[in-house]
Short mmCIF file of C-alpha atoms and ligand atoms in Angstrom, two decimals:
data_model
loop_
_atom_site.label_atom_id
_atom_site.label_comp_id
_atom_site.label_asym_id
_atom_site.label_seq_id
_atom_site.Cartn_x
_atom_site.Cartn_y
_atom_site.Cartn_z
CA MET A 1 3.94 -77.01 25.79
CA ALA A 2 3.17 -79.42 28.29
CA THR A 3 0.97 -82.08 27.40
CA ALA A 4 -2.44 -83.53 28.75
CA GLY A 5 -1.25 -87.13 28.31
CA ARG A 6 -0.43 -88.44 31.22
CA SER A 7 -3.62 -87.17 32.76
CA ARG A 8 -6.01 -89.19 30.75
CA LEU A 9 -6.51 -92.41 32.43
CA ARG A 10 -7.01 -90.59 35.29
CA THR A 11 -9.59 -88.00 33.89
CA ALA A 12 -11.28 -91.08 32.08
CA LEU A 13 -11.53 -93.21 35.52
CA ALA A 14 -13.05 -89.54 37.25
CA ALA A 15 -15.60 -89.14 34.57
CA GLY A 16 -16.58 -92.47 34.89
CA MET A 17 -16.00 -93.38 31.40
CA LEU A 18 -12.95 -95.51 30.40
CA ALA A 19 -14.07 -96.93 27.12
CA ALA A 20 -15.90 -94.42 26.61
CA GLY A 21 -15.31 -92.58 23.00
CA THR A 22 -13.11 -94.87 21.92
CA GLY A 23 -14.34 -98.19 22.60
CA ALA A 24 -17.98 -97.40 21.93
CA ALA A 25 -17.37 -95.32 19.03
CA ALA A 26 -17.46 -95.74 15.50
CA LEU A 27 -14.11 -97.84 15.06
CA VAL A 28 -13.64 -98.08 10.95
CA ALA A 29 -10.97 -100.58 9.71
CA PRO A 30 -9.38 -98.98 6.78
CA PRO A 31 -10.78 -100.42 3.82
CA ALA A 32 -8.52 -103.25 2.21
CA ALA A 33 -5.41 -102.49 -0.24
CA ASN A 34 -6.26 -102.57 -4.18
CA ALA A 35 -10.36 -102.83 -2.92
CA ASP A 36 -11.96 -99.40 -4.01
CA PRO A 37 -15.19 -100.04 -4.19
CA GLN A 38 -16.12 -96.35 -3.28
CA ALA A 39 -13.57 -95.29 -6.49
CA ALA A 40 -15.86 -96.72 -9.29
CA LYS A 41 -18.91 -94.48 -8.11
CA THR A 42 -18.96 -91.04 -9.12
CA SER A 43 -20.19 -88.81 -6.58
CA SER A 44 -23.19 -86.70 -7.48
CA MET A 45 -23.05 -82.72 -7.57
CA ARG A 46 -25.97 -83.18 -5.38
CA ASP A 47 -24.45 -85.00 -2.50
CA VAL A 48 -22.73 -81.83 -1.41
CA VAL A 49 -22.46 -81.19 2.37
CA PRO A 50 -23.12 -78.05 2.79
CA ALA A 51 -25.59 -77.55 -0.15
CA PRO A 52 -25.02 -75.47 -2.73
CA VAL A 53 -26.93 -72.37 -3.68
CA THR A 54 -27.12 -73.57 -7.42
CA VAL A 55 -26.33 -77.43 -8.99
CA LYS A 56 -26.68 -77.99 -12.56
CA PRO A 57 -25.28 -81.59 -13.43
CA ALA A 58 -24.66 -82.36 -16.92
CA ALA A 59 -25.64 -86.05 -17.67
CA ASP A 60 -23.43 -87.93 -19.44
CA THR A 61 -20.42 -85.65 -19.24
CA THR A 62 -17.52 -86.24 -16.62
CA PHE A 63 -13.63 -85.56 -15.87
CA THR A 64 -11.19 -87.92 -15.39
CA LEU A 65 -8.06 -87.02 -13.32
CA THR A 66 -5.02 -88.72 -14.50
CA SER A 67 -1.49 -89.22 -13.78
CA GLY A 68 -0.72 -86.24 -16.56
CA THR A 69 -3.20 -83.83 -14.97
CA LYS A 70 -1.76 -80.40 -13.79
CA VAL A 71 -3.19 -77.92 -11.52
CA PHE A 72 -3.00 -74.56 -13.32
CA THR A 73 -3.42 -71.18 -10.71
CA SER A 74 -3.17 -67.55 -11.27
CA ALA A 75 -0.63 -65.82 -9.12
CA GLY A 76 -3.27 -65.07 -5.99
CA ALA A 77 -4.36 -69.02 -6.14
CA ARG A 78 -1.07 -70.48 -5.64
CA ASP A 79 -1.55 -71.58 -1.96
CA VAL A 80 -5.23 -72.84 -2.78
CA GLY A 81 -3.63 -74.55 -5.65
CA GLY A 82 -0.58 -75.98 -3.36
CA TYR A 83 -3.46 -77.22 -0.36
CA LEU A 84 -5.33 -79.06 -3.08
CA ALA A 85 -2.62 -80.63 -4.96
CA GLY A 86 -1.25 -82.04 -1.85
CA ILE A 87 -4.54 -83.70 -0.74
CA LEU A 88 -4.86 -85.22 -4.11
CA ARG A 89 -1.24 -86.49 -4.30
CA ARG A 90 -1.78 -88.99 -1.32
CA SER A 91 -4.35 -91.20 -2.86
CA THR A 92 -3.83 -90.76 -6.38
CA GLY A 93 -0.18 -90.83 -6.10
CA TYR A 94 0.00 -88.49 -9.06
CA ARG A 95 2.57 -85.74 -9.63
CA LEU A 96 0.15 -83.18 -10.39
CA PRO A 97 2.96 -79.96 -10.75
CA VAL A 98 1.13 -76.75 -9.82
CA VAL A 99 1.66 -74.47 -12.93
CA ASP A 100 1.30 -70.84 -12.95
CA VAL A 101 -1.03 -69.14 -15.46
CA PRO A 102 -1.81 -65.08 -15.58
CA ASP A 103 -5.60 -64.64 -14.65
CA ASP A 104 -6.39 -63.04 -17.86
CA ALA A 105 -4.60 -65.56 -20.27
CA PRO A 106 -6.89 -66.52 -22.95
CA ASP A 107 -6.66 -70.22 -23.08
CA ARG A 108 -6.79 -70.53 -18.89
CA ALA A 109 -10.72 -71.75 -19.05
CA SER A 110 -9.66 -74.00 -21.56
CA ALA A 111 -6.63 -75.75 -20.04
CA LYS A 112 -6.49 -79.25 -19.87
CA GLY A 113 -6.89 -80.16 -15.83
CA ILE A 114 -7.85 -78.07 -13.26
CA SER A 115 -7.85 -74.35 -13.19
CA LEU A 116 -8.20 -72.23 -9.90
CA LEU A 117 -8.82 -68.32 -11.23
CA LEU A 118 -9.18 -65.04 -9.51
CA ALA A 119 -11.01 -63.89 -12.56
CA GLY A 120 -14.60 -64.38 -14.13
CA ALA A 121 -16.43 -66.01 -11.38
CA ASP A 122 -20.40 -65.17 -11.30
CA PRO A 123 -20.70 -61.88 -9.49
CA SER A 124 -23.23 -63.58 -6.94
CA VAL A 125 -20.30 -65.85 -5.47
CA GLY A 126 -19.25 -62.52 -3.66
CA ASP A 127 -16.13 -62.47 -1.36
CA GLN A 128 -16.19 -66.47 -0.13
CA GLY A 129 -18.23 -67.96 -2.75
CA TYR A 130 -17.22 -69.08 -5.92
CA GLN A 131 -18.11 -70.95 -9.05
CA LEU A 132 -17.15 -74.76 -10.28
CA ASP A 133 -17.44 -75.82 -14.22
CA VAL A 134 -16.59 -79.50 -14.80
CA THR A 135 -16.43 -80.29 -18.54
CA ALA A 136 -14.30 -83.52 -20.16
CA LYS A 137 -11.68 -81.13 -20.59
CA ALA A 138 -11.00 -79.20 -17.15
CA VAL A 139 -12.33 -78.44 -14.25
CA VAL A 140 -12.15 -74.51 -13.48
CA ILE A 141 -12.78 -73.03 -10.39
CA ARG A 142 -13.55 -69.43 -9.95
CA ALA A 143 -13.70 -66.98 -7.03
CA GLN A 144 -13.12 -63.56 -6.20
CA ARG A 145 -11.18 -64.14 -3.27
CA PRO A 146 -8.97 -66.53 -2.50
CA ALA A 147 -11.13 -67.98 0.47
CA GLY A 148 -13.71 -68.44 -2.47
CA LEU A 149 -11.32 -70.89 -4.51
CA PHE A 150 -10.71 -72.67 -0.96
CA ALA A 151 -14.40 -73.38 -0.78
CA GLY A 152 -14.56 -74.53 -3.88
CA VAL A 153 -11.38 -76.79 -3.59
CA GLN A 154 -13.58 -78.48 -0.56
CA THR A 155 -16.46 -78.79 -2.67
CA LEU A 156 -14.35 -80.47 -5.62
CA ARG A 157 -13.17 -83.16 -2.91
CA GLN A 158 -16.70 -83.96 -3.01
CA LEU A 159 -16.99 -84.52 -6.31
CA LEU A 160 -14.37 -87.06 -6.16
CA PRO A 161 -14.81 -90.49 -5.10
CA ALA A 162 -14.68 -90.97 -1.28
CA GLU A 163 -10.85 -92.78 -1.56
CA ILE A 164 -9.85 -89.19 -2.68
CA GLU A 165 -9.44 -88.84 0.98
CA SER A 166 -7.09 -91.84 1.74
CA ALA A 167 -3.85 -90.89 3.24
CA THR A 168 -2.23 -93.69 1.09
CA VAL A 169 -2.33 -94.36 -2.61
CA ARG A 170 -5.41 -96.20 -4.20
CA LYS A 171 -5.92 -97.31 -7.46
CA GLY A 172 -8.83 -94.64 -8.87
CA PRO A 173 -10.26 -94.22 -11.39
CA TRP A 174 -10.53 -90.81 -10.21
CA VAL A 175 -14.29 -89.55 -12.51
CA ILE A 176 -16.15 -86.42 -11.48
CA GLY A 177 -19.34 -85.93 -13.03
CA GLY A 178 -19.79 -82.56 -15.21
CA GLY A 179 -21.96 -79.67 -14.60
CA GLN A 180 -21.96 -76.20 -12.80
CA ILE A 181 -21.87 -75.07 -9.36
CA VAL A 182 -22.63 -71.29 -8.63
CA ASP A 183 -22.31 -71.03 -4.69
CA ARG A 184 -21.81 -68.86 -1.78
CA PRO A 185 -22.65 -68.55 1.86
CA ARG A 186 -25.98 -67.50 3.45
CA LEU A 187 -24.33 -66.22 6.74
CA ALA A 188 -20.98 -64.49 7.26
CA TYR A 189 -19.88 -66.36 10.42
CA ARG A 190 -19.95 -70.03 10.88
CA GLY A 191 -18.12 -70.77 13.61
CA ALA A 192 -17.15 -73.99 15.68
CA MET A 193 -15.84 -73.59 19.33
CA LEU A 194 -12.95 -75.68 21.01
CA ASP A 195 -12.87 -75.55 25.14
CA VAL A 196 -9.12 -76.41 25.78
CA ALA A 197 -9.78 -75.18 29.07
CA ARG A 198 -11.38 -77.97 30.48
CA HIS A 199 -9.11 -80.19 29.07
CA PHE A 200 -6.03 -79.22 27.49
CA HIS A 201 -5.53 -80.46 23.74
CA PRO A 202 -2.69 -80.31 22.08
CA VAL A 203 -1.74 -78.02 19.03
CA GLU A 204 -1.58 -81.07 16.75
CA THR A 205 -5.13 -81.93 17.74
CA VAL A 206 -6.35 -78.28 17.27
CA LEU A 207 -4.44 -78.47 13.49
CA ARG A 208 -6.50 -81.81 12.75
CA TYR A 209 -9.98 -80.36 13.76
CA ILE A 210 -8.85 -77.60 12.05
CA ASP A 211 -8.64 -79.56 8.67
CA GLU A 212 -12.33 -81.27 9.55
CA LEU A 213 -13.83 -77.56 9.98
CA ALA A 214 -12.33 -76.61 6.40
CA LEU A 215 -14.33 -79.45 4.88
CA TYR A 216 -17.64 -77.64 5.63
CA LYS A 217 -16.74 -74.23 4.79
CA VAL A 218 -16.15 -73.48 8.63
CA ASN A 219 -14.67 -69.86 8.48
CA TYR A 220 -14.37 -69.11 12.35
CA LEU A 221 -12.92 -71.25 15.20
CA HIS A 222 -13.61 -69.96 18.51
CA LEU A 223 -10.89 -71.28 21.41
CA HIS A 224 -12.12 -71.03 24.73
CA LEU A 225 -8.68 -70.84 26.27
CA THR A 226 -9.54 -70.17 30.33
CA ASP A 227 -11.65 -71.39 32.72
CA ASP A 228 -11.85 -72.32 36.27
CA GLN A 229 -9.59 -75.37 35.42
CA GLY A 230 -7.03 -74.05 33.41
CA TRP A 231 -5.35 -70.92 31.90
CA ARG A 232 -4.17 -72.44 28.21
CA ILE A 233 -2.08 -69.23 26.72
CA ALA A 234 0.82 -67.84 28.12
CA ILE A 235 0.58 -64.30 28.82
CA ASP A 236 3.99 -62.80 29.12
CA SER A 237 3.02 -60.21 31.87
CA TRP A 238 1.78 -62.43 34.24
CA PRO A 239 3.03 -65.59 33.81
CA ARG A 240 1.71 -67.73 36.23
CA LEU A 241 -1.44 -67.56 34.51
CA ALA A 242 -0.40 -70.40 32.39
CA THR A 243 2.79 -71.96 34.43
CA TYR A 244 0.52 -72.41 37.58
CA GLY A 245 -3.12 -71.54 36.22
CA GLY A 246 -1.99 -74.11 33.32
CA SER A 247 -1.29 -77.21 35.64
CA THR A 248 -4.07 -79.21 35.80
CA GLN A 249 -7.50 -79.83 34.30
CA VAL A 250 -10.62 -81.25 34.61
CA GLY A 251 -10.09 -84.99 36.76
CA GLY A 252 -6.65 -83.65 37.89
CA GLY A 253 -4.35 -84.43 34.91
CA VAL A 254 -1.40 -82.35 34.18
CA GLY A 255 -3.35 -79.71 32.01
CA GLY A 256 -1.02 -77.79 29.49
CA TYR A 257 -0.87 -74.44 28.02
CA TYR A 258 0.24 -73.03 24.32
CA THR A 259 3.20 -71.09 24.25
CA LYS A 260 2.86 -67.89 22.15
CA ALA A 261 4.85 -70.15 19.41
CA ASP A 262 2.09 -72.30 19.75
CA TYR A 263 -0.77 -70.09 19.39
CA ALA A 264 0.95 -68.36 16.85
CA ALA A 265 0.95 -71.85 14.78
CA ILE A 266 -2.27 -72.73 15.26
CA VAL A 267 -3.43 -69.15 13.99
CA ALA A 268 -1.20 -69.21 11.13
CA TYR A 269 -2.51 -72.90 10.01
CA ALA A 270 -5.93 -71.65 10.50
CA GLU A 271 -5.23 -68.72 8.15
CA SER A 272 -3.69 -71.24 5.71
CA ARG A 273 -6.93 -72.91 5.86
CA TYR A 274 -8.73 -69.58 5.74
CA ILE A 275 -10.28 -70.11 8.86
CA THR A 276 -9.70 -67.20 11.72
CA VAL A 277 -9.22 -67.43 15.52
CA VAL A 278 -11.18 -65.89 18.08
CA PRO A 279 -9.69 -66.34 21.45
CA GLU A 280 -11.68 -66.52 24.58
CA VAL A 281 -10.50 -64.95 27.91
CA ASP A 282 -13.91 -65.42 30.12
CA MET A 283 -14.51 -63.09 32.43
CA PRO A 284 -15.39 -62.08 35.23
CA GLY A 285 -16.56 -65.23 36.27
CA HIS A 286 -15.25 -68.85 35.35
CA VAL A 287 -11.58 -67.33 36.64
CA ASN A 288 -10.63 -69.54 39.32
CA ALA A 289 -7.25 -70.61 37.42
CA ALA A 290 -6.35 -66.76 37.30
CA LEU A 291 -7.41 -66.36 40.91
CA ALA A 292 -5.39 -68.94 42.10
CA SER A 293 -2.18 -67.51 40.21
CA TYR A 294 -2.20 -64.35 41.35
CA ALA A 295 -4.13 -63.62 44.84
CA GLU A 296 -4.30 -59.88 44.35
CA LEU A 297 -6.98 -60.63 41.58
CA SER A 298 -9.33 -61.77 44.17
CA CYS A 299 -11.51 -59.38 46.45
CA ASP A 300 -10.37 -61.07 49.91
CA GLY A 301 -6.43 -60.91 48.45
CA LYS A 302 -6.30 -65.07 48.94
CA ALA A 303 -5.79 -67.32 45.99
CA PRO A 304 -7.96 -69.96 46.11
CA PRO A 305 -6.58 -73.33 45.46
CA LEU A 306 -6.66 -75.07 41.62
CA TYR A 307 -10.03 -76.75 40.62
CA THR A 308 -10.56 -79.66 38.53
CA GLY A 309 -14.19 -80.27 39.20
CA ILE A 310 -16.99 -79.35 36.63
CA ALA A 311 -19.18 -76.78 38.90
CA VAL A 312 -19.31 -73.22 37.41
CA GLY A 313 -20.26 -69.96 38.65
CA PHE A 314 -18.30 -69.74 41.77
CA SER A 315 -15.10 -67.42 40.73
CA SER A 316 -15.47 -63.83 39.77
CA LEU A 317 -12.68 -60.86 39.19
CA CYS A 318 -13.13 -57.92 41.75
CA ALA A 319 -14.91 -55.57 39.87
CA ASP A 320 -13.51 -52.72 43.05
CA LYS A 321 -9.68 -53.26 42.29
CA GLU A 322 -7.92 -51.23 39.68
CA ILE A 323 -5.55 -54.19 39.55
CA THR A 324 -8.23 -56.13 37.60
CA TYR A 325 -8.31 -53.63 34.80
CA LYS A 326 -4.51 -53.46 34.54
CA PHE A 327 -4.42 -57.13 34.16
CA ILE A 328 -7.85 -57.24 31.60
CA ASP A 329 -5.71 -54.43 29.67
CA ASP A 330 -2.55 -56.62 29.92
CA VAL A 331 -4.08 -59.88 28.83
CA LEU A 332 -6.10 -58.48 26.03
CA GLY A 333 -3.29 -56.37 24.82
CA GLU A 334 -1.06 -59.56 24.46
CA LEU A 335 -3.95 -61.66 22.88
CA ALA A 336 -5.06 -58.93 20.59
CA ALA A 337 -1.19 -58.69 19.07
CA LEU A 338 -1.89 -62.64 18.64
CA THR A 339 -5.02 -62.13 16.51
CA PRO A 340 -4.90 -60.94 13.13
CA GLY A 341 -9.11 -61.64 13.32
CA PRO A 342 -11.48 -58.75 14.07
CA TYR A 343 -12.64 -60.19 17.36
CA LEU A 344 -11.47 -60.88 21.32
CA HIS A 345 -14.22 -62.98 23.10
CA VAL A 346 -14.25 -62.30 26.38
CA GLY A 347 -17.09 -64.36 27.57
CA GLY A 348 -19.41 -62.90 30.06
CA ASP A 349 -21.49 -66.22 31.02
CA GLU A 350 -22.76 -67.45 34.17
CA ALA A 351 -20.82 -65.04 36.38
CA HIS A 352 -23.14 -65.88 39.23
CA SER A 353 -20.68 -64.69 41.95
CA THR A 354 -20.65 -61.35 40.51
CA LYS A 355 -23.18 -58.80 41.53
CA PRO A 356 -25.29 -57.82 38.49
CA ALA A 357 -23.92 -53.97 39.20
CA ASP A 358 -20.59 -55.05 38.92
CA TYR A 359 -20.78 -57.30 35.82
CA ALA A 360 -22.18 -54.42 33.95
CA ALA A 361 -19.53 -51.77 34.94
CA MET A 362 -17.07 -54.61 34.16
CA MET A 363 -18.02 -55.60 31.34
CA ASN A 364 -18.27 -51.85 30.06
CA ARG A 365 -14.93 -51.57 30.91
CA VAL A 366 -13.88 -54.73 29.28
CA GLN A 367 -15.71 -53.59 25.95
CA LYS A 368 -13.37 -50.56 26.00
CA ILE A 369 -10.36 -52.20 26.68
CA VAL A 370 -10.94 -54.51 23.53
CA ALA A 371 -11.68 -51.19 21.52
CA ASP A 372 -8.46 -49.37 22.72
CA HIS A 373 -6.61 -52.79 21.23
CA GLY A 374 -8.38 -52.53 17.78
CA LYS A 375 -10.31 -55.30 18.10
CA SER A 376 -14.32 -56.04 18.56
CA VAL A 377 -16.03 -57.78 21.05
CA LEU A 378 -18.10 -61.03 21.23
CA ALA A 379 -19.32 -62.15 24.21
CA TRP A 380 -21.83 -64.53 25.25
CA HIS A 381 -25.27 -63.15 25.18
CA GLN A 382 -25.53 -62.12 29.24
CA VAL A 383 -23.35 -59.49 27.56
CA VAL A 384 -26.93 -57.68 26.89
CA GLY A 385 -26.89 -57.07 30.26
CA ALA A 386 -24.00 -54.44 30.17
CA THR A 387 -24.16 -51.88 27.33
CA PRO A 388 -23.27 -53.17 24.35
CA LEU A 389 -20.99 -51.27 21.78
CA PRO A 390 -22.18 -51.12 18.67
CA SER A 391 -19.18 -53.74 17.23
CA THR A 392 -20.25 -56.32 20.26
CA VAL A 393 -21.80 -59.33 19.10
CA ALA A 394 -23.88 -61.25 21.50
CA GLN A 395 -23.44 -65.08 21.16
CA TYR A 396 -26.64 -66.72 22.33
CA TRP A 397 -26.48 -70.00 24.07
CA GLY A 398 -30.13 -70.35 25.92
CA THR A 399 -32.32 -73.38 24.88
CA THR A 400 -35.46 -71.64 23.90
CA PRO A 401 -36.38 -68.97 21.23
CA SER A 402 -37.65 -66.51 24.20
CA SER A 403 -35.10 -63.55 24.92
CA PRO A 404 -36.72 -60.63 24.99
CA GLU A 405 -33.06 -58.93 26.72
CA VAL A 406 -31.15 -60.37 23.31
CA ALA A 407 -34.33 -59.00 21.15
CA ALA A 408 -34.11 -55.97 22.64
CA ALA A 409 -30.38 -55.68 22.23
CA ALA A 410 -30.89 -57.21 18.33
CA LYS A 411 -33.22 -53.90 17.87
CA THR A 412 -30.63 -51.42 18.79
CA GLY A 413 -28.43 -52.84 16.37
CA THR A 414 -26.36 -55.69 18.37
CA LYS A 415 -25.41 -58.62 16.14
CA ILE A 416 -26.45 -61.97 17.11
CA LEU A 417 -24.11 -65.07 16.70
CA LEU A 418 -26.40 -68.42 17.21
CA SER A 419 -25.84 -71.27 19.30
CA PRO A 420 -28.40 -72.37 21.09
CA ALA A 421 -27.29 -75.16 23.42
CA ASN A 422 -30.06 -77.65 22.40
CA LYS A 423 -29.25 -77.46 18.86
CA ALA A 424 -25.35 -76.28 18.71
CA TYR A 425 -23.60 -77.49 21.82
CA LEU A 426 -21.48 -80.56 20.32
CA ASP A 427 -21.33 -82.00 24.11
CA MET A 428 -24.52 -82.72 24.71
CA LYS A 429 -25.50 -86.54 24.16
CA TYR A 430 -27.00 -87.76 21.22
CA ASP A 431 -29.16 -90.15 23.31
CA ALA A 432 -29.31 -91.66 26.68
CA ASN A 433 -26.57 -94.41 25.23
CA THR A 434 -23.84 -91.77 23.97
CA PRO A 435 -20.83 -92.75 26.65
CA LEU A 436 -19.36 -89.12 26.51
CA GLY A 437 -21.12 -85.37 27.11
CA LEU A 438 -23.72 -83.55 29.15
CA ARG A 439 -27.25 -83.37 28.82
CA TRP A 440 -28.34 -80.39 30.65
CA ALA A 441 -29.81 -79.04 27.46
CA GLY A 442 -31.34 -82.34 26.47
CA TYR A 443 -29.91 -84.76 23.76
CA VAL A 444 -29.02 -83.60 20.80
CA GLU A 445 -29.55 -86.35 17.74
CA VAL A 446 -28.71 -85.09 14.22
CA LYS A 447 -31.83 -83.87 13.44
CA ASP A 448 -32.30 -81.98 16.50
CA ALA A 449 -29.02 -79.92 15.43
CA TYR A 450 -30.10 -79.49 11.92
CA ASP A 451 -33.95 -78.89 12.05
CA TRP A 452 -33.99 -75.22 12.91
CA ASP A 453 -33.41 -71.83 10.90
CA PRO A 454 -30.63 -69.21 12.61
CA GLY A 455 -32.42 -66.94 10.99
CA ALA A 456 -35.68 -67.40 12.81
CA TYR A 457 -34.71 -69.12 15.90
CA ILE A 458 -34.90 -66.33 18.42
CA ASN A 459 -38.57 -64.40 18.99
CA ASP A 460 -38.67 -60.75 17.43
CA VAL A 461 -34.90 -60.99 16.31
CA ASP A 462 -34.82 -60.58 12.55
CA ALA A 463 -32.30 -62.35 9.94
CA SER A 464 -30.49 -59.15 9.74
CA SER A 465 -29.27 -59.42 12.89
CA VAL A 466 -27.95 -62.70 12.85
CA LEU A 467 -24.19 -62.72 12.42
CA GLY A 468 -23.75 -66.56 11.88
CA VAL A 469 -23.86 -69.86 13.53
CA GLU A 470 -21.10 -71.74 16.20
CA ALA A 471 -20.86 -74.96 17.19
CA PRO A 472 -19.57 -75.27 20.80
CA LEU A 473 -18.00 -77.82 21.96
CA TRP A 474 -17.28 -78.17 25.97
CA THR A 475 -14.65 -80.62 26.97
CA GLU A 476 -15.65 -81.64 30.65
CA THR A 477 -15.92 -85.25 29.48
CA ILE A 478 -13.98 -84.76 26.32
CA VAL A 479 -9.83 -85.98 26.78
CA THR A 480 -8.54 -87.07 23.09
CA LEU A 481 -9.17 -86.15 19.95
CA ARG A 482 -11.66 -89.06 19.05
CA ASP A 483 -13.73 -87.98 21.63
CA ILE A 484 -13.74 -84.30 19.93
CA GLU A 485 -14.66 -86.25 16.69
CA TYR A 486 -17.21 -88.63 17.85
CA MET A 487 -19.06 -85.77 19.65
CA ALA A 488 -18.61 -83.13 16.21
CA VAL A 489 -18.85 -85.43 13.55
CA PRO A 490 -22.20 -85.40 12.34
CA ARG A 491 -23.49 -82.48 14.16
CA LEU A 492 -20.46 -80.38 12.93
CA PRO A 493 -21.67 -80.41 9.45
CA ALA A 494 -25.29 -79.95 9.99
CA ILE A 495 -24.64 -76.72 11.82
CA ALA A 496 -22.03 -75.45 9.01
CA GLU A 497 -24.67 -76.17 6.42
CA LEU A 498 -27.40 -74.01 8.61
CA GLY A 499 -24.72 -71.43 8.14
CA TRP A 500 -23.70 -71.87 4.37
CA SER A 501 -26.77 -73.24 2.57
CA PRO A 502 -29.89 -71.16 1.79
CA ALA A 503 -32.30 -71.29 3.69
CA SER A 504 -34.69 -72.42 0.55
CA SER A 505 -32.83 -75.87 0.50
CA HIS A 506 -33.88 -76.79 4.20
CA ASP A 507 -34.92 -80.25 4.33
CA TRP A 508 -34.45 -83.15 6.48
CA THR A 509 -34.81 -85.96 4.44
CA ALA A 510 -32.69 -84.78 1.64
CA PHE A 511 -29.86 -83.56 4.29
CA ARG A 512 -30.00 -87.21 6.01
CA THR A 513 -28.73 -88.87 2.35
CA ARG A 514 -26.35 -86.29 1.52
CA LEU A 515 -24.87 -86.22 5.03
CA GLY A 516 -24.91 -90.40 4.99
CA SER A 517 -22.92 -89.65 1.42
CA GLN A 518 -20.46 -88.46 3.58
CA GLY A 519 -19.68 -91.35 5.96
CA PRO A 520 -16.99 -93.57 3.60
CA ARG A 521 -15.30 -90.10 3.29
CA TRP A 522 -14.96 -89.59 7.01
CA THR A 523 -13.95 -93.68 6.89
CA ALA A 524 -10.83 -92.31 4.58
CA GLN A 525 -10.06 -89.75 6.64
CA GLY A 526 -9.88 -91.79 10.03
CA ILE A 527 -12.29 -90.15 11.34
CA ASN A 528 -13.94 -91.11 14.28
CA PHE A 529 -17.89 -90.45 13.21
CA TYR A 530 -20.71 -91.53 15.64
CA ARG A 531 -22.76 -93.68 13.47
CA SER A 532 -26.12 -92.27 13.97
CA PRO A 533 -29.26 -94.28 13.26
CA GLN A 534 -31.46 -91.44 11.89
CA VAL A 535 -28.66 -91.01 8.98
CA PRO A 536 -28.60 -93.59 5.84
CA TRP A 537 -24.97 -94.40 5.31
CA ALA A 538 -23.36 -95.09 2.48
CA SER A 539 -21.24 -97.55 2.38
C1 ACM B 601 -22.04 -71.47 28.39
O1 ACM B 601 -22.43 -72.68 28.29
N1 ACM B 601 -21.74 -71.30 29.92
C2 ACM B 601 -21.49 -70.38 27.10
#
């Protein structure tokens, strides 16, 4: 894997943002050893983000994690148990052995310790939800599927003191308030997108971001793998896409690309966090890196130079050449083979250099190619200008609730993924002082990101047509992991809550308080978050 390290300074200078994102962001010193101010506080079940469906705290009941605590798991829950124990061991220093128990053992729920069980959950939790009971003797998470247990584990982390997230051993005590949570997501798809094309982001950065997404029960990671400035995934049948097309990035750095082994490692890591990767190869526009790599893909047969600026809409695949469709079939076939999830994202946005008739013909043929590889299409909402297949999902990135074309498509069965740019785009600046990001869709403070309803956002699109929400992070100005964190946190948790929590719980005043209680957790995890003045940060 090539990395972008050497290019960073140059890129930062090019973007006029030296010291941005690091200097101006909230740098937080690690807490002093032995001073565990958070550990003394019991976190409330009412502080969980995203807000659970039902929360019933039990006054005067607490469970304490001790050096003797065990993690009991039924067979299908062992991996989630190991994941939980791994997190808890770092900060507690306890052994926390993971012990197998049968799902139907009569004493399973009374075992002293933490039990993760694939039986006995309230039926309302469905495939992704969970039931969590905390008594003086035990913490019991029950779900119908491992994904539900994993979501319950994320909730349990938030019920422990913030220092539980520390990478080094802290003193405790590790007290959890008693009560019951029964929880399930509102929307099936709760996503984040990372643009690894404008600036290449190495595998380690993506894995860390996956862990941060998991905290808020995000279950899809969309990787924007190709654009004018770079092609970031090895394709064996068209090797120059990565080796040449991936050799630079915005600002002129060395770029980089994922080998197939790198990419498989990302997919597997995401899977271990119950996150499905959605790969995007953008077409018919945003293809300069591909055209630069293979002259035969251009209508005029000439390869353009590599591109390191941030303009859009100037490149197009050639509708009239049969090689275009061989290219698309080869690329999507190799990508489908790397993709256990149901979707291939084929872009379809900002095809300003493609004639509308060509656009529709190409996107129709692309949809058929994706179907032939056993996958469903996700595409930016301009795909409704072609003829969406019944399985095609349109991702709305407009900035107003008015989109008659999208509403018409929804009426004929197209499912909609909501990413309105003026609400959900994590690359928009928070305000005029934000050192990173763009502002073409306006400033997006935390309240803007939170205060809308994905089920009722687009005029004349019924909630039943909404598959979910996604928070995209474009990276024209975003170079490092710290930059990613600064733009994503705390807006990503806001979008994640819109996707998970019931519409009836939507309340900015309550949300900002719950969000403020996450601050010490992010500090303990070393996350470089933006301390929005709109949020009452807990200390
Ligand atoms: C987009 O922001 N061009 C989808």
